[in-house]
């Protein structure tokens, strides 16, 4: 089976590095990173991405703006998006589901289990 390729889009460098290490070391996946919505959009359009972990609050193009751009492009529309955010209200979860967001992982997250959470949200097989 081919390793999954996950794109992490977050403006916090240390958080990107932590998530990347967790997904690669514990999930066995390839993780690409982008520090801005614009950079994330470029990578999503040029790489075969299996999923995107997306921060909502970023300067410039925020997570929602990036999600809208991904949805507008037939080449990136089918990539599942998981929001990685500190601000999640119950009403937000319903709105995210209506938007077609695959799932939400709240910050702070548990680095040990984030790969399992991603696998569960996306219904990927996860080897322990």
PDB file of C-alpha atoms in Angstrom:
ATOM      1  CA  UNK A   1       0.000   0.000   0.000  1.00  0.00           C
ATOM      2  CA  UNK A   2       1.240   3.473  -0.880  1.00  0.00           C
ATOM      3  CA  UNK A   3       1.913   5.779   2.043  1.00  0.00           C
ATOM      4  CA  UNK A   4      -0.656   8.545   2.389  1.00  0.00           C
ATOM      5  CA  UNK A   5       0.473  12.094   1.672  1.00  0.00           C
ATOM      6  CA  UNK A   6      -0.886  14.710   4.061  1.00  0.00           C
ATOM      7  CA  UNK A   7      -0.491  18.480   3.713  1.00  0.00           C
ATOM      8  CA  UNK A   8      -0.281  20.512   6.935  1.00  0.00           C
ATOM      9  CA  UNK A   9      -1.177  24.192   6.494  1.00  0.00           C
ATOM     10  CA  UNK A  10      -0.493  26.298   9.594  1.00  0.00           C
ATOM     11  CA  UNK A  11       1.262  29.618  10.150  1.00  0.00           C
ATOM     12  CA  UNK A  12       2.946  28.374  13.346  1.00  0.00           C
ATOM     13  CA  UNK A  13       6.241  26.748  12.350  1.00  0.00           C
ATOM     14  CA  UNK A  14       6.722  24.742  15.546  1.00  0.00           C
ATOM     15  CA  UNK A  15       3.214  23.327  15.312  1.00  0.00           C
ATOM     16  CA  UNK A  16       3.771  22.348  11.648  1.00  0.00           C
ATOM     17  CA  UNK A  17       7.009  20.578  12.606  1.00  0.00           C
ATOM     18  CA  UNK A  18       5.338  18.746  15.500  1.00  0.00           C
ATOM     19  CA  UNK A  19       2.386  17.545  13.403  1.00  0.00           C
ATOM     20  CA  UNK A  20       4.734  16.558  10.564  1.00  0.00           C
ATOM     21  CA  UNK A  21       6.909  14.481  12.926  1.00  0.00           C
ATOM     22  CA  UNK A  22       3.846  12.797  14.460  1.00  0.00           C
ATOM     23  CA  UNK A  23       2.254  11.913  11.121  1.00  0.00           C
ATOM     24  CA  UNK A  24       5.509  10.623   9.655  1.00  0.00           C
ATOM     25  CA  UNK A  25       6.867   8.788  12.715  1.00  0.00           C
ATOM     26  CA  UNK A  26       3.613   7.469  14.190  1.00  0.00           C
ATOM     27  CA  UNK A  27       1.333   7.411  11.147  1.00  0.00           C
ATOM     28  CA  UNK A  28       3.911   6.255   8.620  1.00  0.00           C
ATOM     29  CA  UNK A  29       2.692   8.855   6.143  1.00  0.00           C
ATOM     30  CA  UNK A  30       4.462  11.494   4.088  1.00  0.00           C
ATOM     31  CA  UNK A  31       3.742  14.968   5.456  1.00  0.00           C
ATOM     32  CA  UNK A  32       4.244  18.177   3.500  1.00  0.00           C
ATOM     33  CA  UNK A  33       3.976  21.563   5.169  1.00  0.00           C
ATOM     34  CA  UNK A  34       2.899  25.058   4.175  1.00  0.00           C
ATOM     35  CA  UNK A  35       3.180  28.193   6.294  1.00  0.00           C
ATOM     36  CA  UNK A  36       0.400  30.125   4.572  1.00  0.00           C
ATOM     37  CA  UNK A  37      -2.866  29.599   2.760  1.00  0.00           C
ATOM     38  CA  UNK A  38      -1.282  30.680  -0.525  1.00  0.00           C
ATOM     39  CA  UNK A  39       1.587  28.195  -0.145  1.00  0.00           C
ATOM     40  CA  UNK A  40      -0.897  25.460   0.817  1.00  0.00           C
ATOM     41  CA  UNK A  41      -2.977  26.169  -2.277  1.00  0.00           C
ATOM     42  CA  UNK A  42       0.119  25.905  -4.504  1.00  0.00           C
ATOM     43  CA  UNK A  43       1.157  22.559  -2.997  1.00  0.00           C
ATOM     44  CA  UNK A  44      -2.399  21.163  -3.176  1.00  0.00           C
ATOM     45  CA  UNK A  45      -2.542  22.043  -6.880  1.00  0.00           C
ATOM     46  CA  UNK A  46       0.830  20.484  -7.743  1.00  0.00           C
ATOM     47  CA  UNK A  47       1.106  17.407  -5.489  1.00  0.00           C
ATOM     48  CA  UNK A  48      -1.092  14.311  -5.174  1.00  0.00           C
ATOM     49  CA  UNK A  49      -2.417  15.034  -1.677  1.00  0.00           C
ATOM     50  CA  UNK A  50      -4.574  12.501   0.222  1.00  0.00           C
ATOM     51  CA  UNK A  51      -5.713  14.928   2.947  1.00  0.00           C
ATOM     52  CA  UNK A  52      -5.133  18.420   4.305  1.00  0.00           C
ATOM     53  CA  UNK A  53      -4.822  19.454   7.956  1.00  0.00           C
ATOM     54  CA  UNK A  54      -5.787  23.117   7.903  1.00  0.00           C
ATOM     55  CA  UNK A  55      -5.451  25.835  10.518  1.00  0.00           C
ATOM     56  CA  UNK A  56      -8.399  28.238  10.490  1.00  0.00           C
ATOM     57  CA  UNK A  57      -6.706  31.362  11.882  1.00  0.00           C
ATOM     58  CA  UNK A  58      -3.866  32.462   9.617  1.00  0.00           C
ATOM     59  CA  UNK A  59      -2.829  35.906   8.382  1.00  0.00           C
ATOM     60  CA  UNK A  60      -3.571  36.678   4.747  1.00  0.00           C
ATOM     61  CA  UNK A  61      -5.578  33.793   3.315  1.00  0.00           C
ATOM     62  CA  UNK A  62      -7.214  32.118   6.328  1.00  0.00           C
ATOM     63  CA  UNK A  63      -8.331  28.497   6.458  1.00  0.00           C
ATOM     64  CA  UNK A  64     -11.855  29.230   5.243  1.00  0.00           C
ATOM     65  CA  UNK A  65     -10.600  31.249   2.277  1.00  0.00           C
ATOM     66  CA  UNK A  66      -8.199  28.434   1.362  1.00  0.00           C
ATOM     67  CA  UNK A  67     -10.985  25.853   1.717  1.00  0.00           C
ATOM     68  CA  UNK A  68     -13.188  27.909  -0.636  1.00  0.00           C
ATOM     69  CA  UNK A  69     -10.362  28.080  -3.203  1.00  0.00           C
ATOM     70  CA  UNK A  70      -9.816  24.305  -2.933  1.00  0.00           C
ATOM     71  CA  UNK A  71     -13.542  23.666  -3.420  1.00  0.00           C
ATOM     72  CA  UNK A  72     -13.648  25.949  -6.475  1.00  0.00           C
ATOM     73  CA  UNK A  73     -10.955  23.898  -8.259  1.00  0.00           C
ATOM     74  CA  UNK A  74     -12.019  20.510  -9.705  1.00  0.00           C
ATOM     75  CA  UNK A  75      -8.440  19.221  -9.206  1.00  0.00           C
ATOM     76  CA  UNK A  76      -8.484  19.870  -5.439  1.00  0.00           C
ATOM     77  CA  UNK A  77     -12.207  19.678  -4.604  1.00  0.00           C
ATOM     78  CA  UNK A  78     -12.088  15.999  -3.608  1.00  0.00           C
ATOM     79  CA  UNK A  79      -9.182  16.325  -1.120  1.00  0.00           C
ATOM     80  CA  UNK A  80     -10.590  15.783   2.391  1.00  0.00           C
ATOM     81  CA  UNK A  81      -9.892  18.687   4.753  1.00  0.00           C
ATOM     82  CA  UNK A  82      -9.559  18.389   8.530  1.00  0.00           C
ATOM     83  CA  UNK A  83      -9.574  21.663  10.435  1.00  0.00           C
ATOM     84  CA  UNK A  84      -6.906  22.034  13.104  1.00  0.00           C
ATOM     85  CA  UNK A  85      -8.200  24.821  15.292  1.00  0.00           C
ATOM     86  CA  UNK A  86      -8.313  26.122  18.833  1.00  0.00           C
ATOM     87  CA  UNK A  87     -11.700  27.779  18.418  1.00  0.00           C
ATOM     88  CA  UNK A  88     -14.481  25.212  17.986  1.00  0.00           C
ATOM     89  CA  UNK A  89     -18.020  25.762  19.199  1.00  0.00           C
ATOM     90  CA  UNK A  90     -20.803  23.182  18.879  1.00  0.00           C
ATOM     91  CA  UNK A  91     -22.481  25.444  16.303  1.00  0.00           C
ATOM     92  CA  UNK A  92     -19.216  25.537  14.315  1.00  0.00           C
ATOM     93  CA  UNK A  93     -19.159  21.744  14.007  1.00  0.00           C
ATOM     94  CA  UNK A  94     -22.587  21.758  12.340  1.00  0.00           C
ATOM     95  CA  UNK A  95     -21.478  24.552   9.990  1.00  0.00           C
ATOM     96  CA  UNK A  96     -18.259  22.675   9.132  1.00  0.00           C
ATOM     97  CA  UNK A  97     -20.232  19.514   8.342  1.00  0.00           C
ATOM     98  CA  UNK A  98     -22.525  21.506   6.019  1.00  0.00           C
ATOM     99  CA  UNK A  99     -19.456  22.938   4.297  1.00  0.00           C
ATOM    100  CA  UNK A 100     -18.126  19.431   3.643  1.00  0.00           C
ATOM    101  CA  UNK A 101     -15.218  19.615   6.124  1.00  0.00           C
ATOM    102  CA  UNK A 102     -14.137  16.023   6.863  1.00  0.00           C
ATOM    103  CA  UNK A 103     -13.537  16.664  10.564  1.00  0.00           C
ATOM    104  CA  UNK A 104     -12.091  18.871  13.265  1.00  0.00           C
ATOM    105  CA  UNK A 105      -9.121  18.281  15.560  1.00  0.00           C
ATOM    106  CA  UNK A 106      -9.010  20.770  18.418  1.00  0.00           C
ATOM    107  CA  UNK A 107      -5.824  22.475  19.547  1.00  0.00           C
ATOM    108  CA  UNK A 108      -4.155  21.640  21.788  1.00  0.00           C
ATOM    109  CA  UNK A 109      -4.137  18.072  20.450  1.00  0.00           C
ATOM    110  CA  UNK A 110      -2.390  14.973  21.754  1.00  0.00           C
ATOM    111  CA  UNK A 111       0.727  14.408  19.586  1.00  0.00           C
ATOM    112  CA  UNK A 112       0.667  10.688  20.399  1.00  0.00           C
ATOM    113  CA  UNK A 113      -2.855  10.177  19.042  1.00  0.00           C
ATOM    114  CA  UNK A 114      -3.134  12.752  16.232  1.00  0.00           C
ATOM    115  CA  UNK A 115      -2.340  10.153  13.531  1.00  0.00           C
ATOM    116  CA  UNK A 116      -5.075   7.898  14.927  1.00  0.00           C
ATOM    117  CA  UNK A 117      -7.530  10.830  14.966  1.00  0.00           C
ATOM    118  CA  UNK A 118      -6.745  11.637  11.323  1.00  0.00           C
ATOM    119  CA  UNK A 119      -7.113   7.971  10.334  1.00  0.00           C
ATOM    120  CA  UNK A 120     -10.427   7.709  12.190  1.00  0.00           C
ATOM    121  CA  UNK A 121     -11.880  10.875  10.620  1.00  0.00           C
ATOM    122  CA  UNK A 122     -10.862   9.764   7.113  1.00  0.00           C
ATOM    123  CA  UNK A 123     -11.653   6.070   7.652  1.00  0.00           C
ATOM    124  CA  UNK A 124      -8.075   5.085   6.834  1.00  0.00           C
ATOM    125  CA  UNK A 125      -6.625   1.844   8.165  1.00  0.00           C
ATOM    126  CA  UNK A 126      -4.207   2.604  10.981  1.00  0.00           C
ATOM    127  CA  UNK A 127      -1.502   0.129  11.966  1.00  0.00           C
ATOM    128  CA  UNK A 128      -0.588   0.272  15.642  1.00  0.00           C
TER     129      UNK A 128
END
